[in-house]
Amino acid sequence: RCKARGRNSFCFYSAELQRAGAATLSLENDLAQAVARDQLRLHYQPQIAMETGQLVGLEALLRWQHPRLGLLAPASFIVLAEEAHLMADLGDWVLEQACRDAAVLRQRDLEHVKIAINVSPQQFQQAGFARRMLARIAAAGLSPRQFEVEIVETSLMRDMKTTQNLLATLADAGVAIAVDDFGTGYSSLGYLQSLPLHTLKLDRCFVRPISQSGSISPIVRAVLAMARGLELDCVAEGVESPIQHQALREAGCRIGQGYHYSRPLTFDVLLAGLRLQAGGAVLTPTSSHPH
Ligand code: C2E
Ligand code: MG
Ligand code: MG
Ligand code: MG
């Protein structure tokens, strides 16, 4: 068909586009089957109390074990899932798996270790999201206090009324609410006071510049002071080095998450690497410094 037009360059471009389109379409078809074919996985990344080294939370991070492409991180399929309206199904799977793992934590007397679940804007906008989440947690015989939801700042700002009701439903039941990637969205600070928040997750772009000197920017200090004043937990994301850890700790940050403590791990590997102590659990040296 292309050849008949005698436009080789156009022909090439068109074929390329077709291939790209076909690849996306086939990935979308694969993704639609991923739940049924048991290809989704949750990895968990520890959140650590900087003072004591105790494990206080686990962030659930979705992975897709693709039969040909291998283990895929969310960057390569979450947007696709949203466009194809598959995110609700994926989110349901995440919550079910997180409930199974939370039940194991409970058996091990680790109920205080919260499982943090990422919720995309699209999931968040669904009618009845909060009620369905609470129903699932109740059906698993678990306490909402074992869970936290992470919502990116920009998604909180979309529809204040809906957001307020939804978060109130979750928070009243005991689910902790975290603002993810805090500091990267363009938003007014007023919402920090009007929403029932529990945690600010300081985006890793603020942690990255803490280099050899260990000096902390005025912005980070201000965020930490604000979190303290509002009685919110602050979790530093992307802590990769002992210098970053030390500097943040000295600046009053209480909780850290990042490769310095642990990469995201499968639940089984993570559990195997925990050492139980009176009143909690710490990572053993092998699991805390895997690189
Ligand atoms: P996020 O919620 O901000 O998650 C943190 C991301 O930073 C994770 O990437 C994690 O592996 C990575 N990370 C952790 N520590 C370090 C570090 O020290 N250095 C660096 N450079 N990176 C670090 P991941 O797993 O690829 O997830 C990317 C994003 O995908 C997440 O960002 C989250 O927004 C989204 N996501 C993950 N799981 C889910 C899910 O189940 N549902 C939804 N809706 N979104 C998810
Ligand atoms: Mg997150
Ligand atoms: Mg984040
Ligand atoms: Mg992020």
Short mmCIF file of C-alpha atoms and ligand atoms in Angstrom, two decimals:
data_model
loop_
_atom_site.label_atom_id
_atom_site.label_comp_id
_atom_site.label_asym_id
_atom_site.label_seq_id
_atom_site.Cartn_x
_atom_site.Cartn_y
_atom_site.Cartn_z
CA ARG A 1 0.00 0.00 0.00
CA CYS A 2 2.74 2.40 0.97
CA LYS A 3 4.88 1.49 -2.01
CA ALA A 4 2.17 2.44 -4.44
CA ARG A 5 2.52 6.01 -3.23
CA GLY A 6 6.23 5.93 -3.92
CA ARG A 7 7.04 7.74 -0.66
CA ASN A 8 9.76 5.72 0.97
CA SER A 9 10.34 7.99 3.92
CA PHE A 10 6.66 8.13 4.73
CA CYS A 11 6.43 4.41 4.29
CA PHE A 12 9.23 3.84 6.77
CA TYR A 13 7.71 6.22 9.28
CA SER A 14 4.31 4.63 8.92
CA ALA A 15 5.70 1.12 9.40
CA GLU A 16 7.55 2.28 12.50
CA LEU A 17 4.42 3.80 13.89
CA GLN A 18 2.49 0.68 13.14
CA ARG A 19 5.05 -1.43 14.95
CA ALA A 20 5.03 0.88 17.96
CA GLY A 21 1.25 0.84 17.98
CA ALA A 22 1.15 -2.92 17.69
CA ALA A 23 3.66 -3.30 20.51
CA THR A 24 1.59 -1.09 22.79
CA LEU A 25 -1.55 -2.93 21.84
CA SER A 26 0.01 -6.30 22.54
CA LEU A 27 1.43 -5.08 25.86
CA GLU A 28 -2.04 -3.84 26.71
CA ASN A 29 -3.53 -7.24 25.87
CA ASP A 30 -0.84 -8.91 27.98
CA LEU A 31 -1.59 -6.57 30.86
CA ALA A 32 -5.30 -7.32 30.69
CA GLN A 33 -4.38 -10.98 31.28
CA ALA A 34 -1.70 -10.35 33.89
CA VAL A 35 -3.93 -10.81 36.93
CA ALA A 36 -5.57 -13.99 35.63
CA ARG A 37 -2.17 -15.39 34.63
CA ASP A 38 -0.71 -14.64 38.06
CA GLN A 39 2.06 -12.41 36.70
CA LEU A 40 1.82 -9.56 39.18
CA ARG A 41 4.16 -9.36 42.17
CA LEU A 42 4.53 -7.06 45.13
CA HIS A 43 7.95 -6.05 46.32
CA TYR A 44 8.30 -4.29 49.63
CA GLN A 45 10.71 -1.55 50.60
CA PRO A 46 11.38 -1.01 54.30
CA GLN A 47 10.75 2.29 56.05
CA ILE A 48 13.17 2.63 58.94
CA ALA A 49 13.09 4.68 62.14
CA MET A 50 16.37 6.54 61.84
CA GLU A 51 17.08 6.67 65.59
CA THR A 52 16.59 3.00 66.39
CA GLY A 53 16.88 1.19 63.06
CA GLN A 54 13.49 -0.36 63.66
CA LEU A 55 11.22 -1.33 60.82
CA VAL A 56 8.13 0.87 60.93
CA GLY A 57 6.64 0.40 57.48
CA LEU A 58 6.79 -1.44 54.19
CA GLU A 59 5.93 0.26 50.93
CA ALA A 60 4.26 -2.13 48.49
CA LEU A 61 5.70 -1.64 45.00
CA LEU A 62 4.06 -3.35 42.06
CA ARG A 63 6.02 -5.48 39.59
CA TRP A 64 4.89 -7.33 36.49
CA GLN A 65 6.62 -10.61 35.70
CA HIS A 66 6.19 -10.48 31.93
CA PRO A 67 6.75 -13.84 30.19
CA ARG A 68 9.05 -12.35 27.51
CA LEU A 69 10.16 -8.96 28.85
CA GLY A 70 11.06 -10.05 32.37
CA LEU A 71 10.33 -8.23 35.61
CA LEU A 72 8.86 -4.82 34.78
CA ALA A 73 8.79 -1.80 37.11
CA PRO A 74 5.67 0.38 37.28
CA ALA A 75 7.17 3.09 35.05
CA SER A 76 6.75 0.75 32.10
CA PHE A 77 3.12 -0.18 32.63
CA ILE A 78 1.20 2.03 35.10
CA VAL A 79 0.44 4.73 32.51
CA LEU A 80 -0.65 2.04 30.08
CA ALA A 81 -2.86 0.50 32.75
CA GLU A 82 -4.49 3.86 33.39
CA GLU A 83 -5.08 4.53 29.70
CA ALA A 84 -6.59 1.08 29.22
CA HIS A 85 -8.71 1.46 32.38
CA LEU A 86 -7.02 -1.56 33.92
CA MET A 87 -5.69 0.27 36.97
CA ALA A 88 -8.72 -0.58 39.09
CA ASP A 89 -8.15 -4.31 38.53
CA LEU A 90 -4.45 -3.98 39.23
CA GLY A 91 -5.19 -1.94 42.34
CA ASP A 92 -7.62 -4.58 43.58
CA TRP A 93 -4.97 -7.22 43.13
CA VAL A 94 -2.43 -5.10 45.01
CA LEU A 95 -4.79 -4.67 47.93
CA GLU A 96 -5.61 -8.38 48.09
CA GLN A 97 -1.95 -9.37 48.04
CA ALA A 98 -1.12 -6.69 50.62
CA CYS A 99 -3.86 -8.10 52.86
CA ARG A 100 -2.39 -11.61 52.59
CA ASP A 101 1.02 -10.26 53.55
CA ALA A 102 -0.41 -8.10 56.33
CA ALA A 103 -1.98 -11.25 57.79
CA VAL A 104 1.48 -12.83 57.96
CA LEU A 105 2.88 -9.72 59.67
CA ARG A 106 0.13 -10.03 62.23
CA GLN A 107 0.95 -13.67 62.90
CA ARG A 108 4.54 -12.58 63.56
CA ASP A 109 3.49 -9.86 66.02
CA LEU A 110 4.46 -7.20 63.50
CA GLU A 111 1.08 -5.51 63.33
CA HIS A 112 2.70 -2.16 64.01
CA VAL A 113 4.59 -2.37 60.72
CA LYS A 114 2.30 -0.53 58.32
CA ILE A 115 1.94 -1.64 54.73
CA ALA A 116 1.88 1.44 52.51
CA ILE A 117 -0.10 1.10 49.30
CA ASN A 118 0.27 3.46 46.36
CA VAL A 119 -3.01 4.68 44.97
CA SER A 120 -3.10 6.30 41.54
CA PRO A 121 -5.26 9.33 40.77
CA GLN A 122 -7.57 7.18 38.68
CA GLN A 123 -8.15 4.66 41.47
CA PHE A 124 -8.60 7.46 43.89
CA GLN A 125 -11.33 9.09 41.76
CA GLN A 126 -13.40 5.90 41.57
CA ALA A 127 -16.67 6.07 43.40
CA GLY A 128 -16.66 3.96 46.53
CA PHE A 129 -12.90 3.47 46.56
CA ALA A 130 -12.53 4.02 50.30
CA ARG A 131 -15.49 1.84 51.23
CA ARG A 132 -14.28 -1.00 49.03
CA MET A 133 -10.81 -0.80 50.48
CA LEU A 134 -12.15 -0.94 54.03
CA ALA A 135 -14.48 -3.81 53.14
CA ARG A 136 -11.59 -5.83 51.77
CA ILE A 137 -9.47 -5.20 54.85
CA ALA A 138 -12.37 -6.21 57.09
CA ALA A 139 -13.02 -9.33 54.99
CA ALA A 140 -9.41 -10.36 55.56
CA GLY A 141 -9.98 -9.96 59.30
CA LEU A 142 -7.38 -7.23 59.56
CA SER A 143 -7.25 -3.82 61.18
CA PRO A 144 -7.20 -0.70 58.98
CA ARG A 145 -4.39 0.48 61.27
CA GLN A 146 -2.08 -1.95 59.53
CA PHE A 147 -2.36 0.11 56.35
CA GLU A 148 -1.33 3.41 54.89
CA VAL A 149 -2.28 4.81 51.48
CA GLU A 150 0.19 6.91 49.52
CA ILE A 151 -1.30 9.55 47.29
CA VAL A 152 0.71 11.97 45.19
CA GLU A 153 0.26 15.60 46.04
CA THR A 154 -1.24 16.62 42.70
CA SER A 155 -3.91 13.96 42.93
CA LEU A 156 -5.09 15.35 46.27
CA MET A 157 -5.80 18.71 44.72
CA ARG A 158 -8.06 17.60 41.88
CA ASP A 159 -11.40 17.66 43.58
CA MET A 160 -11.16 18.88 47.15
CA LYS A 161 -14.66 17.87 48.21
CA THR A 162 -14.34 14.27 47.01
CA THR A 163 -10.83 14.06 48.40
CA GLN A 164 -11.91 15.33 51.77
CA ASN A 165 -14.76 12.79 52.09
CA LEU A 166 -12.68 9.92 50.85
CA LEU A 167 -9.74 10.62 53.12
CA ALA A 168 -12.03 11.18 56.08
CA THR A 169 -13.62 7.75 55.51
CA LEU A 170 -10.22 6.07 55.42
CA ALA A 171 -8.68 8.07 58.26
CA ASP A 172 -11.70 7.66 60.57
CA ALA A 173 -11.33 3.91 60.14
CA GLY A 174 -7.65 4.11 61.07
CA VAL A 175 -5.90 3.99 57.69
CA ALA A 176 -2.92 6.36 57.64
CA ILE A 177 -2.74 8.81 54.77
CA ALA A 178 0.60 9.75 53.23
CA VAL A 179 1.34 12.47 50.71
CA ASP A 180 3.76 10.88 48.24
CA ASP A 181 6.52 12.78 46.42
CA PHE A 182 5.88 15.78 48.63
CA GLY A 183 7.34 19.00 47.29
CA THR A 184 7.11 18.12 43.60
CA GLY A 185 3.48 19.01 42.96
CA TYR A 186 2.27 22.53 42.57
CA SER A 187 -0.20 23.02 45.36
CA SER A 188 -1.27 25.30 48.12
CA LEU A 189 -0.09 24.42 51.60
CA GLY A 190 -3.54 24.97 53.04
CA TYR A 191 -4.60 21.41 52.32
CA LEU A 192 -2.01 20.11 54.79
CA GLN A 193 -4.17 21.48 57.56
CA SER A 194 -7.59 20.64 56.18
CA LEU A 195 -6.98 17.00 55.23
CA PRO A 196 -6.59 14.17 57.78
CA LEU A 197 -2.98 13.40 56.88
CA HIS A 198 -0.53 11.24 58.76
CA THR A 199 2.70 11.35 56.74
CA LEU A 200 4.64 13.52 54.32
CA LYS A 201 7.01 11.65 52.05
CA LEU A 202 9.78 14.06 51.16
CA ASP A 203 10.53 13.43 47.50
CA ARG A 204 13.93 12.03 46.73
CA CYS A 205 14.83 15.03 44.57
CA PHE A 206 15.37 16.86 47.88
CA VAL A 207 17.49 14.05 49.28
CA ARG A 208 19.72 13.58 46.23
CA PRO A 209 21.60 16.92 46.62
CA ILE A 210 22.66 16.05 50.17
CA SER A 211 26.16 15.11 49.16
CA GLN A 212 29.59 14.77 50.70
CA SER A 213 29.25 17.92 52.80
CA GLY A 214 26.03 16.60 54.30
CA SER A 215 24.47 20.05 54.14
CA ILE A 216 20.72 20.21 54.05
CA SER A 217 18.82 22.79 52.04
CA PRO A 218 16.58 25.38 53.72
CA ILE A 219 13.63 23.80 51.91
CA VAL A 220 14.21 20.42 53.54
CA ARG A 221 14.59 22.08 56.93
CA ALA A 222 11.36 23.97 56.36
CA VAL A 223 9.48 20.81 55.35
CA LEU A 224 10.75 19.00 58.43
CA ALA A 225 9.76 21.91 60.67
CA MET A 226 6.35 22.08 59.05
CA ALA A 227 5.77 18.36 59.47
CA ARG A 228 6.76 18.63 63.11
CA GLY A 229 4.44 21.59 63.66
CA LEU A 230 1.54 19.79 62.01
CA GLU A 231 2.38 16.59 63.92
CA LEU A 232 2.90 14.64 60.74
CA ASP A 233 5.47 11.90 60.23
CA CYS A 234 8.06 12.76 57.62
CA VAL A 235 9.61 9.96 55.57
CA ALA A 236 12.69 10.84 53.53
CA GLU A 237 12.58 9.00 50.19
CA GLY A 238 15.60 7.82 48.25
CA VAL A 239 18.13 7.79 51.10
CA GLU A 240 21.11 6.16 49.42
CA SER A 241 24.14 6.99 51.56
CA PRO A 242 25.21 7.07 55.20
CA ILE A 243 25.88 10.82 54.81
CA GLN A 244 22.31 11.47 53.68
CA HIS A 245 20.99 9.32 56.51
CA GLN A 246 23.08 11.11 59.12
CA ALA A 247 22.33 14.60 57.84
CA LEU A 248 18.58 14.00 57.71
CA ARG A 249 18.60 12.41 61.12
CA GLU A 250 20.44 15.35 62.63
CA ALA A 251 17.96 17.70 60.97
CA GLY A 252 15.17 15.92 62.82
CA CYS A 253 13.82 13.56 60.17
CA ARG A 254 12.58 10.43 61.92
CA ILE A 255 11.96 7.92 59.15
CA GLY A 256 13.95 6.98 56.07
CA GLN A 257 13.43 4.85 53.01
CA GLY A 258 15.93 4.08 50.28
CA TYR A 259 18.75 1.88 49.06
CA HIS A 260 20.86 2.83 52.10
CA TYR A 261 18.52 0.67 54.20
CA SER A 262 17.23 -1.77 51.63
CA ARG A 263 16.11 -2.14 48.06
CA PRO A 264 12.56 -3.31 47.49
CA LEU A 265 12.49 -7.06 48.22
CA THR A 266 10.04 -9.92 47.88
CA PHE A 267 8.01 -10.45 51.03
CA ASP A 268 9.68 -13.79 51.76
CA VAL A 269 13.21 -12.46 51.40
CA LEU A 270 12.29 -9.50 53.53
CA LEU A 271 10.83 -11.61 56.32
CA ALA A 272 13.83 -13.91 56.28
CA GLY A 273 16.10 -10.90 56.75
CA LEU A 274 14.33 -9.54 59.82
CA ARG A 275 15.71 -9.95 63.28
CA LEU A 276 13.03 -9.76 65.92
CA GLN A 277 13.77 -7.74 69.01
CA ALA A 278 11.75 -6.74 72.00
CA GLY A 279 9.08 -4.44 70.64
CA GLY A 280 9.93 -4.72 66.97
CA ALA A 281 12.11 -5.86 64.15
CA VAL A 282 15.32 -4.63 62.55
CA LEU A 283 16.92 -5.58 59.24
CA THR A 284 19.91 -7.87 59.51
CA PRO A 285 23.15 -6.50 58.00
CA THR A 286 22.87 -8.72 54.92
CA SER A 287 19.42 -7.48 54.05
CA SER A 288 20.06 -3.87 54.94
CA HIS A 289 23.11 -3.43 52.71
CA PRO A 290 22.50 -5.65 49.71
CA HIS A 291 24.62 -3.68 47.23
P1 C2E B 1 6.97 5.96 44.63
O1 C2E B 1 5.70 5.63 45.32
O2 C2E B 1 7.55 7.31 44.86
O3 C2E B 1 7.97 4.80 45.02
C1 C2E B 1 9.33 4.97 45.26
C2 C2E B 1 10.16 4.56 44.05
O4 C2E B 1 11.51 4.91 44.30
C3 C2E B 1 10.15 3.07 43.77
O5 C2E B 1 10.26 2.88 42.36
C4 C2E B 1 11.43 2.62 44.46
O6 C2E B 1 11.94 1.39 43.97
C5 C2E B 1 12.34 3.76 44.16
N1 C2E B 1 13.41 3.89 45.16
C6 C2E B 1 13.42 3.49 46.44
N2 C2E B 1 14.56 3.80 47.07
C7 C2E B 1 15.33 4.43 46.17
C8 C2E B 1 16.66 5.00 46.22
O7 C2E B 1 17.36 4.99 47.24
N3 C2E B 1 17.11 5.59 45.07
C9 C2E B 1 16.38 5.62 43.93
N4 C2E B 1 16.91 6.20 42.86
N5 C2E B 1 15.12 5.08 43.84
C10 C2E B 1 14.61 4.50 44.95
P2 C2E B 1 9.31 1.85 41.59
O8 C2E B 1 9.13 0.62 42.38
O9 C2E B 1 9.87 1.74 40.20
O10 C2E B 1 7.93 2.60 41.54
C11 C2E B 1 7.77 3.78 40.82
C12 C2E B 1 6.42 4.41 41.08
O11 C2E B 1 5.36 3.60 40.60
C13 C2E B 1 6.12 4.61 42.56
O12 C2E B 1 6.75 5.78 43.03
C14 C2E B 1 4.61 4.72 42.54
O13 C2E B 1 4.21 6.04 42.23
C15 C2E B 1 4.22 3.82 41.40
N6 C2E B 1 3.72 2.53 41.92
C16 C2E B 1 4.39 1.49 42.44
N7 C2E B 1 3.55 0.51 42.83
C17 C2E B 1 2.30 0.95 42.58
C18 C2E B 1 0.98 0.40 42.78
O14 C2E B 1 0.79 -0.71 43.31
N8 C2E B 1 -0.08 1.14 42.38
C19 C2E B 1 0.09 2.38 41.83
N9 C2E B 1 -1.01 3.06 41.49
N10 C2E B 1 1.30 2.94 41.63
C20 C2E B 1 2.39 2.23 41.99
MG MG B 2 4.92 5.67 47.06
MG MG B 3 7.46 8.66 46.31
MG MG B 4 7.64 8.70 42.89
#
